[in-house]
């Protein structure tokens, strides 16, 4: 176990971990004090400056009463700007919409691939169903890798027909 000796004082891993915990605690206390200081410090409310125009000079007192009241600093921190919230909401919805569109496109591609596979399997099944049972057995044997002579003998067909069946099975496999 690593040990450090400083001036007759032995420091091990346990003491090092305790020292790190104490340092982190002091740092957290320092940050909390700074946050408390920032919260208690009054800051002036900055009102938006509006350049006087001809319309604003001729404005009636009733029109000025309809304007939004000035917010204090605490109220302005509590209430987020409406335009900012709308922008963030719009951006989030646009991102979600784009993601959903990508997922739908991916599902359409997978569905098209599955449809093509299904149609290919259906065509293969129709082709095997329209063949006589003898040639169906011969095709199964050819797909399993039997030689034409063995297929001709077991299925009772000519050797030339068995060779044709093996060639058909190889072409379908490719």
PDB file of C-alpha atoms in Angstrom, residues 45-102:
ATOM      1  CA  UNK A  45     -34.210  46.870 -13.676  1.00  0.00           C
ATOM      2  CA  UNK A  46     -33.284  47.936 -17.165  1.00  0.00           C
ATOM      3  CA  UNK A  47     -36.320  49.160 -19.034  1.00  0.00           C
ATOM      4  CA  UNK A  48     -36.231  48.833 -22.783  1.00  0.00           C
ATOM      5  CA  UNK A  49     -35.474  52.165 -24.362  1.00  0.00           C
ATOM      6  CA  UNK A  50     -37.736  53.264 -27.151  1.00  0.00           C
ATOM      7  CA  UNK A  51     -36.736  56.048 -29.463  1.00  0.00           C
ATOM      8  CA  UNK A  52     -39.440  58.690 -29.595  1.00  0.00           C
ATOM      9  CA  UNK A  53     -41.309  58.841 -32.855  1.00  0.00           C
ATOM     10  CA  UNK A  54     -44.123  61.010 -34.077  1.00  0.00           C
ATOM     11  CA  UNK A  55     -46.655  58.307 -33.182  1.00  0.00           C
ATOM     12  CA  UNK A  56     -45.347  57.868 -29.645  1.00  0.00           C
ATOM     13  CA  UNK A  57     -45.315  61.627 -29.018  1.00  0.00           C
ATOM     14  CA  UNK A  58     -48.951  61.836 -30.070  1.00  0.00           C
ATOM     15  CA  UNK A  59     -49.996  58.771 -28.065  1.00  0.00           C
ATOM     16  CA  UNK A  60     -52.813  59.266 -25.639  1.00  0.00           C
ATOM     17  CA  UNK A  61     -52.565  58.316 -21.939  1.00  0.00           C
ATOM     18  CA  UNK A  62     -55.129  55.539 -22.454  1.00  0.00           C
ATOM     19  CA  UNK A  63     -52.842  53.890 -25.009  1.00  0.00           C
ATOM     20  CA  UNK A  64     -49.933  53.982 -22.569  1.00  0.00           C
ATOM     21  CA  UNK A  65     -52.060  52.276 -19.936  1.00  0.00           C
ATOM     22  CA  UNK A  66     -52.688  49.337 -22.283  1.00  0.00           C
ATOM     23  CA  UNK A  67     -48.966  48.589 -22.651  1.00  0.00           C
ATOM     24  CA  UNK A  68     -47.474  45.777 -20.620  1.00  0.00           C
ATOM     25  CA  UNK A  69     -46.375  46.807 -17.114  1.00  0.00           C
ATOM     26  CA  UNK A  70     -42.678  46.839 -16.316  1.00  0.00           C
ATOM     27  CA  UNK A  71     -41.531  43.724 -14.500  1.00  0.00           C
ATOM     28  CA  UNK A  72     -39.254  43.706 -11.483  1.00  0.00           C
ATOM     29  CA  UNK A  73     -36.047  41.706 -11.594  1.00  0.00           C
ATOM     30  CA  UNK A  74     -37.501  38.708  -9.728  1.00  0.00           C
ATOM     31  CA  UNK A  75     -40.595  38.639 -11.958  1.00  0.00           C
ATOM     32  CA  UNK A  76     -38.456  38.840 -15.086  1.00  0.00           C
ATOM     33  CA  UNK A  77     -36.375  35.857 -13.912  1.00  0.00           C
ATOM     34  CA  UNK A  78     -39.466  33.830 -13.075  1.00  0.00           C
ATOM     35  CA  UNK A  79     -41.272  34.497 -16.360  1.00  0.00           C
ATOM     36  CA  UNK A  80     -39.405  33.292 -19.461  1.00  0.00           C
ATOM     37  CA  UNK A  81     -39.736  35.352 -22.631  1.00  0.00           C
ATOM     38  CA  UNK A  82     -42.759  34.187 -24.634  1.00  0.00           C
ATOM     39  CA  UNK A  83     -41.019  34.344 -27.997  1.00  0.00           C
ATOM     40  CA  UNK A  84     -38.108  32.301 -26.720  1.00  0.00           C
ATOM     41  CA  UNK A  85     -40.417  29.586 -25.414  1.00  0.00           C
ATOM     42  CA  UNK A  86     -42.328  29.507 -28.694  1.00  0.00           C
ATOM     43  CA  UNK A  87     -39.069  29.251 -30.640  1.00  0.00           C
ATOM     44  CA  UNK A  88     -37.769  26.419 -28.488  1.00  0.00           C
ATOM     45  CA  UNK A  89     -41.106  24.604 -28.729  1.00  0.00           C
ATOM     46  CA  UNK A  90     -41.183  25.051 -32.513  1.00  0.00           C
ATOM     47  CA  UNK A  91     -37.602  23.831 -32.865  1.00  0.00           C
ATOM     48  CA  UNK A  92     -38.312  20.768 -30.706  1.00  0.00           C
ATOM     49  CA  UNK A  93     -41.431  19.931 -32.699  1.00  0.00           C
ATOM     50  CA  UNK A  94     -39.565  20.330 -35.988  1.00  0.00           C
ATOM     51  CA  UNK A  95     -36.798  17.992 -34.798  1.00  0.00           C
ATOM     52  CA  UNK A  96     -39.329  15.421 -33.622  1.00  0.00           C
ATOM     53  CA  UNK A  97     -41.236  15.696 -36.901  1.00  0.00           C
ATOM     54  CA  UNK A  98     -38.021  15.187 -38.901  1.00  0.00           C
ATOM     55  CA  UNK A  99     -37.132  12.150 -36.781  1.00  0.00           C
ATOM     56  CA  UNK A 100     -40.594  10.656 -37.252  1.00  0.00           C
ATOM     57  CA  UNK A 101     -40.363  11.242 -40.996  1.00  0.00           C
ATOM     58  CA  UNK A 102     -36.998   9.422 -41.107  1.00  0.00           C
TER      59      UNK A 102
END
